[in-house]
mmCIF file of the C-alpha atoms, coordinates in Angstrom:
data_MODEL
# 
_entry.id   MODEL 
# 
loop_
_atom_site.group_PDB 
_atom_site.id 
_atom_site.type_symbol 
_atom_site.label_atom_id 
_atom_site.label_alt_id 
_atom_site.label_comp_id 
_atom_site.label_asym_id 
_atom_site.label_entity_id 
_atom_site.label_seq_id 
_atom_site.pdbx_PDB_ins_code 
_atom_site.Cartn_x 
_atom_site.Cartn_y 
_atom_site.Cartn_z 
_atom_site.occupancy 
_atom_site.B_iso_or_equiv 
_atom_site.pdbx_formal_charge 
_atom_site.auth_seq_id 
_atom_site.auth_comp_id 
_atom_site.auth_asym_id 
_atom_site.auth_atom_id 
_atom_site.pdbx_PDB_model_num 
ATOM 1  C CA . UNK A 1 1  ? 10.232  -15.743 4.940   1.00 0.00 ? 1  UNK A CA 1 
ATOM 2  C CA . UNK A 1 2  ? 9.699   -12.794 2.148   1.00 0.00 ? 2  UNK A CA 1 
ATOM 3  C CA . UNK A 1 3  ? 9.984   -9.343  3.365   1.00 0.00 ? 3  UNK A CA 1 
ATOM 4  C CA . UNK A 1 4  ? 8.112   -6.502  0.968   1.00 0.00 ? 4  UNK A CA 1 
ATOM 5  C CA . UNK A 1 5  ? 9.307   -3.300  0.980   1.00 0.00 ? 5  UNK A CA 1 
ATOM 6  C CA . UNK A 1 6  ? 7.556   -0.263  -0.611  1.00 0.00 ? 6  UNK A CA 1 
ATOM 7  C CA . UNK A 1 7  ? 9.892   2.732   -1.282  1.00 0.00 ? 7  UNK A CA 1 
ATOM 8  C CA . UNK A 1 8  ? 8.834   5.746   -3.092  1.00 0.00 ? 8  UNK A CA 1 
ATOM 9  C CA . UNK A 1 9  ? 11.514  7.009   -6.025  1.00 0.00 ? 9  UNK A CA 1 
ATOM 10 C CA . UNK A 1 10 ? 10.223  11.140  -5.412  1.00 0.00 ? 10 UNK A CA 1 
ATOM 11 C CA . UNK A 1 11 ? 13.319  11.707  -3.098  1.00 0.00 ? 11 UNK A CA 1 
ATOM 12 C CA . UNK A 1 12 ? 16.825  11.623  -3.509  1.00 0.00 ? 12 UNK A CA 1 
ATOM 13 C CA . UNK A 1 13 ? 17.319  9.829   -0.926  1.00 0.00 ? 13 UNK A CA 1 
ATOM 14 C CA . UNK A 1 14 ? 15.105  7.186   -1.645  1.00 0.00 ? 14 UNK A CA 1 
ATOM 15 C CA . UNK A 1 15 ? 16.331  7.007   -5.355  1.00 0.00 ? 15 UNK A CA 1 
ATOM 16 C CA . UNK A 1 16 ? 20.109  6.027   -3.681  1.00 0.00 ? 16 UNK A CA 1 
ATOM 17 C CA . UNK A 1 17 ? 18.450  3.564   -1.885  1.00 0.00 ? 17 UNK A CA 1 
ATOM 18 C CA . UNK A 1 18 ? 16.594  2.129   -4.803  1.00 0.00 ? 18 UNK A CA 1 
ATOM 19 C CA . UNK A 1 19 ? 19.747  2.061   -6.605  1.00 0.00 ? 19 UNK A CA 1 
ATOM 20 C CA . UNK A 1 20 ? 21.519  0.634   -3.639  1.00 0.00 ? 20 UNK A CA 1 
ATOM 21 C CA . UNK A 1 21 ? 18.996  -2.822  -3.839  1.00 0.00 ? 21 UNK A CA 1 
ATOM 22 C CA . UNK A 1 22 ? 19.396  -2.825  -8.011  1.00 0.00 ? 22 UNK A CA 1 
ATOM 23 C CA . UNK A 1 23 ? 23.139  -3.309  -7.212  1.00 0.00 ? 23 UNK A CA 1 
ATOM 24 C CA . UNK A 1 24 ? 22.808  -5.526  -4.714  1.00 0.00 ? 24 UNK A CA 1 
ATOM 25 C CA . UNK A 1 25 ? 19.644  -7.883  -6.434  1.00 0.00 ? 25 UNK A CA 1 
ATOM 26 C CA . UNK A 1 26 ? 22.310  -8.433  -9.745  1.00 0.00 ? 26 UNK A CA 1 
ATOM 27 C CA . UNK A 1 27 ? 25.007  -10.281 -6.711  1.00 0.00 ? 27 UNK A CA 1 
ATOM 28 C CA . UNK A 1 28 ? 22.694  -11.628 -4.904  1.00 0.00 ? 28 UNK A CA 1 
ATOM 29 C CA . UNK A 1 29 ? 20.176  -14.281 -5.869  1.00 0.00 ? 29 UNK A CA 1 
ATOM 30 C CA . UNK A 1 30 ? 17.938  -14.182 -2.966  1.00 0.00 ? 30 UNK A CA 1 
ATOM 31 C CA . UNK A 1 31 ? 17.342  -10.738 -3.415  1.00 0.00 ? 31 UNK A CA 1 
ATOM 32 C CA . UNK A 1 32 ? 14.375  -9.999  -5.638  1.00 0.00 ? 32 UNK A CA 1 
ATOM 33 C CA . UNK A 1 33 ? 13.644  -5.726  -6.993  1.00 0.00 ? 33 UNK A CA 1 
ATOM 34 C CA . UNK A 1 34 ? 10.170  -6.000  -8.331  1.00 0.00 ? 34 UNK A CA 1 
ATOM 35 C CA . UNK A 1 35 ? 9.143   -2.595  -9.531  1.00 0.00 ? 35 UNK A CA 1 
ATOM 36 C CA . UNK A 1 36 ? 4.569   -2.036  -8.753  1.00 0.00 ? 36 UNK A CA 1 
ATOM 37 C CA . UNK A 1 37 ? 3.133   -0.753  -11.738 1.00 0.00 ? 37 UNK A CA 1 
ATOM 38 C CA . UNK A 1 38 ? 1.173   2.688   -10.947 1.00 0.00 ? 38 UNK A CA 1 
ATOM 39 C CA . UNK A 1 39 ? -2.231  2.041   -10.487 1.00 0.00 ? 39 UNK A CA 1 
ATOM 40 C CA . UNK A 1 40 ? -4.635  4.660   -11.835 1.00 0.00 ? 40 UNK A CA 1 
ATOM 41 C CA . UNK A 1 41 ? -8.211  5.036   -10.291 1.00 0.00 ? 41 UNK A CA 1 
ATOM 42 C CA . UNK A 1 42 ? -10.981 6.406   -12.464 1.00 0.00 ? 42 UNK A CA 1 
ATOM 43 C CA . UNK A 1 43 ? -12.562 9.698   -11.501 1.00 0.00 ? 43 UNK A CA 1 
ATOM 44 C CA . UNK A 1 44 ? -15.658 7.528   -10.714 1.00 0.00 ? 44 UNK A CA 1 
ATOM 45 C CA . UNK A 1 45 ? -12.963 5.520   -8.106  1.00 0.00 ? 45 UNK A CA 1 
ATOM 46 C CA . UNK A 1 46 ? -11.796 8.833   -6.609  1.00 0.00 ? 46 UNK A CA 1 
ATOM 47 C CA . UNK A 1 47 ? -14.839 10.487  -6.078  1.00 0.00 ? 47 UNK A CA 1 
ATOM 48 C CA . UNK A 1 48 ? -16.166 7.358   -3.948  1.00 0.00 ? 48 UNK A CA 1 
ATOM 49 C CA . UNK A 1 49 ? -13.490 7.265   -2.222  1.00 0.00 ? 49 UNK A CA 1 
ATOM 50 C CA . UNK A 1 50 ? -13.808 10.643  -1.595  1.00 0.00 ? 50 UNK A CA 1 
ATOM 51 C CA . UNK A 1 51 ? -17.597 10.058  -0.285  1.00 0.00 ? 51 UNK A CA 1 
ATOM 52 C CA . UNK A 1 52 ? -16.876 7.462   1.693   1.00 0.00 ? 52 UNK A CA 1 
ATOM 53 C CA . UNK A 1 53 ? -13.737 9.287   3.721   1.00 0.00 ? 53 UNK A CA 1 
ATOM 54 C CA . UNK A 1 54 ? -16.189 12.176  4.140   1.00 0.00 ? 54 UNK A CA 1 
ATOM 55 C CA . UNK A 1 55 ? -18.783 10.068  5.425   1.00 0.00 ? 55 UNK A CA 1 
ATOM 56 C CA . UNK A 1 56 ? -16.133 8.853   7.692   1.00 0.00 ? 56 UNK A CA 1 
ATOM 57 C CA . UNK A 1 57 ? -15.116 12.031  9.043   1.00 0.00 ? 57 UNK A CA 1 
ATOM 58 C CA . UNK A 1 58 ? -18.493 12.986  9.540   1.00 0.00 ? 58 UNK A CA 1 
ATOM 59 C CA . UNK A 1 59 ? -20.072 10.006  10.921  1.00 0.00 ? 59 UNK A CA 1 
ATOM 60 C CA . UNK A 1 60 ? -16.828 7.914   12.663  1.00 0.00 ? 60 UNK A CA 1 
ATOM 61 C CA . UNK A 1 61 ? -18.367 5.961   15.293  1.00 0.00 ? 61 UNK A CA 1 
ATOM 62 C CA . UNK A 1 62 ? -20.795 4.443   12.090  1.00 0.00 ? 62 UNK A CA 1 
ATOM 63 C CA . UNK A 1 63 ? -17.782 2.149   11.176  1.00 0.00 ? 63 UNK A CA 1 
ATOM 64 C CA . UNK A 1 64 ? -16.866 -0.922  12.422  1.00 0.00 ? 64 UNK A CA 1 
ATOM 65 C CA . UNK A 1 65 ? -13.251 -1.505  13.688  1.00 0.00 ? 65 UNK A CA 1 
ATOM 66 C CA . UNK A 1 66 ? -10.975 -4.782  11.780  1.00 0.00 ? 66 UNK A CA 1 
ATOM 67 C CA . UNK A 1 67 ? -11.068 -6.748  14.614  1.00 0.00 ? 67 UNK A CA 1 
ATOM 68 C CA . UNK A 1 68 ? -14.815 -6.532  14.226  1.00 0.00 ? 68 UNK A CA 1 
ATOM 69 C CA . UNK A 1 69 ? -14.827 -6.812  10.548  1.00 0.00 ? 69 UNK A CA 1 
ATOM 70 C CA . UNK A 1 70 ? -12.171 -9.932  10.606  1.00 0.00 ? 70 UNK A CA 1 
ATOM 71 C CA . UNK A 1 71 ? -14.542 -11.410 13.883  1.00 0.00 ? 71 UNK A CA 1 
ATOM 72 C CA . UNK A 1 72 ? -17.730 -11.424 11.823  1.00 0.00 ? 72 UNK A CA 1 
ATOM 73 C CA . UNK A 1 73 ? -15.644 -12.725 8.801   1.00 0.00 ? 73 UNK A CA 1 
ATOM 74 C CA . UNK A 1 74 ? -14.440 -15.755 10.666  1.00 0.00 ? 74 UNK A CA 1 
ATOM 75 C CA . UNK A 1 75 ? -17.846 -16.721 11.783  1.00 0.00 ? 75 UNK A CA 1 
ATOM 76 C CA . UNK A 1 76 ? -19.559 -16.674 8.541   1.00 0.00 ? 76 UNK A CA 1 
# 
């Protein structure tokens, strides 16, 4: 089993922890530190995403809920 972990660096307490798992990954083998490269979104990204979340808060029983989503997946 693989456990991810996402921990943001913009705290100092975060940053010890970080630093705690880089110490720990070089004595231990079957602990892996991969480091996500920051993904950008375009302007033309952010203000869709912007239009759809207003949309959202505007119109929220339009949506559909996952279970729905995943039940209509499974069937096509």
């Amino acid at each position: 089993m693989i456990y991810t972990f996402q921990i943001s660096d913009v705290s100092a307490q975060s940053q010890s922890i970080i630093n705690m798992l880089l110490s720990l990954s070089k004595d231990y083998d079957f602990l892996k530190v991969v480091e996500d490269e920051k993904i950008e979104l375009t302007p033309e990204q952010e203000k869709e995403l912007d239009r759809r979340y207003e949309n959202f808060l505007k119109n929220p029983k339009n949506g559909k809920t996952w279970s729905e989503v995943k039940q209509r997946l499974l069937k096509a």
